[in-house]
Amino acid sequence: MPLIPEEPQIHESVPGPRATPAAGRTAPTPRPVPGPGPRPAPPRGAPASSARPGKPGPAAPSRGPVPAPPVQRTDSPQPPVAPTGTAAGPQLQLIPAPAGGAVDAADEAVDLLLDSGRPPGEILVLTTGENHPWATHELSFGAASYWAQQDAADDVFYADAGAERVTGRPVVVVAVNDGDAANDANDDATARALPAALARAGALLIVCGDPKRINAVLGAHA
């Protein structure tokens, strides 16, 4: 089922910091905005003010009750907010990004989902190439501890798209960071990962990567 790339889901007039685009990115991606929503827990033994690996800087301050999402403006794009799943399957959203910027694009999508009020335990982030820095960090404590976090389902979980033990969640974000289609092995990995991610997504599947490559894979499994 081919996807039409969507414009970044944030209006220029919304206040807040702007994320720096990844080097070589060919298209803009959503930018995180301040707002309510729980954040991933800091690494073990780290002070409460530490940030996620790969996302340096102080942690966000305590937030109050989550307000209702702002009224959508018809003349501007909005952050990606996962809808309720339907019998036809999850909603699909494509965020154009080069392989080297796919993880950054996925992180920004997660930030927007959390800021919109999506519980972190409902979000799964998959990578088709190298592990996300957070997954690498958690795996350093051992496989048992790592997979226990998936079972607890109280935080965003990061995993390899090819891991068989990964279970589904309402929202799945995939970073296609395994290179381009010029490498047959990379293309095969993506061809296996995207249909599996689609099956794991209950309400929304967000794919960050090359639109032509992603559409070719998903179209073949439509």
Short mmCIF file of N, CA and C in Angstrom, two decimals, residues 9 17 20 22 25 33 35 66-67 78 93 112 115 124 126 142 144 150 154 163 174 188 190 202 204 214 217:
data_model
loop_
_atom_site.label_atom_id
_atom_site.label_comp_id
_atom_site.label_asym_id
_atom_site.label_seq_id
_atom_site.Cartn_x
_atom_site.Cartn_y
_atom_site.Cartn_z
N GLN A 9 4.84 17.43 11.03
CA GLN A 9 3.59 17.71 11.75
C GLN A 9 3.77 18.77 12.83
N PRO A 17 11.89 24.63 21.33
CA PRO A 17 13.20 24.43 20.67
C PRO A 17 13.04 23.71 19.37
N THR A 20 18.01 20.03 15.49
CA THR A 20 18.92 20.23 14.35
C THR A 20 18.80 19.06 13.40
N ALA A 22 19.49 16.04 10.90
CA ALA A 22 20.64 15.16 10.76
C ALA A 22 21.39 15.50 9.49
N ARG A 25 20.26 14.93 5.59
CA ARG A 25 18.82 14.67 5.47
C ARG A 25 18.26 15.42 4.27
N VAL A 33 8.23 19.52 20.37
CA VAL A 33 7.72 20.76 20.93
C VAL A 33 7.45 20.54 22.41
N GLY A 35 5.55 20.31 25.88
CA GLY A 35 4.18 19.93 26.18
C GLY A 35 4.15 18.81 27.17
N VAL A 66 -1.99 16.38 31.81
CA VAL A 66 -1.97 16.45 30.35
C VAL A 66 -3.22 17.14 29.84
N PRO A 67 -3.08 18.29 29.16
CA PRO A 67 -4.26 18.97 28.62
C PRO A 67 -4.71 18.31 27.33
N GLN A 78 0.09 19.21 11.69
CA GLN A 78 0.06 18.97 13.13
C GLN A 78 0.97 17.80 13.47
N GLN A 93 2.05 6.10 8.37
CA GLN A 93 2.60 7.43 8.16
C GLN A 93 4.06 7.31 7.79
N LEU A 112 7.14 13.84 19.77
CA LEU A 112 5.85 14.45 19.46
C LEU A 112 4.68 13.59 19.97
N ASP A 115 4.54 14.16 23.71
CA ASP A 115 4.04 15.49 24.01
C ASP A 115 2.55 15.62 23.73
N LEU A 124 6.61 1.49 20.56
CA LEU A 124 7.72 0.58 20.24
C LEU A 124 8.53 1.20 19.12
N LEU A 126 11.64 0.51 16.46
CA LEU A 126 12.44 -0.54 15.84
C LEU A 126 13.47 0.07 14.89
N GLY A 142 22.38 -6.70 30.42
CA GLY A 142 22.02 -8.10 30.25
C GLY A 142 20.68 -8.27 29.55
N ALA A 144 18.25 -10.43 30.11
CA ALA A 144 17.08 -10.64 30.97
C ALA A 144 16.48 -9.31 31.42
N GLN A 150 10.43 -4.76 28.28
CA GLN A 150 9.36 -4.91 27.30
C GLN A 150 8.11 -5.48 27.99
N ASP A 154 5.99 -0.15 30.62
CA ASP A 154 5.76 1.14 31.25
C ASP A 154 6.65 2.24 30.68
N ALA A 163 14.28 -8.84 15.78
CA ALA A 163 14.22 -9.63 17.02
C ALA A 163 12.88 -10.33 17.13
N VAL A 174 9.37 2.88 13.07
CA VAL A 174 10.49 2.15 12.46
C VAL A 174 11.48 3.12 11.85
N ASP A 188 16.92 -6.57 1.69
CA ASP A 188 16.23 -7.75 2.19
C ASP A 188 15.82 -7.57 3.64
N THR A 190 15.11 -4.77 5.16
CA THR A 190 13.97 -3.86 5.20
C THR A 190 12.70 -4.56 4.73
N GLY A 202 -0.73 -1.74 16.48
CA GLY A 202 -2.16 -1.85 16.71
C GLY A 202 -2.96 -0.70 16.14
N LEU A 204 -1.10 2.64 14.87
CA LEU A 204 -0.33 3.52 14.00
C LEU A 204 1.06 2.96 13.74
N ILE A 214 10.63 2.45 0.86
CA ILE A 214 9.57 2.01 1.77
C ILE A 214 8.30 1.67 1.01
N VAL A 217 8.52 -1.69 -0.72
CA VAL A 217 8.39 -2.84 0.19
C VAL A 217 6.95 -3.01 0.63
#
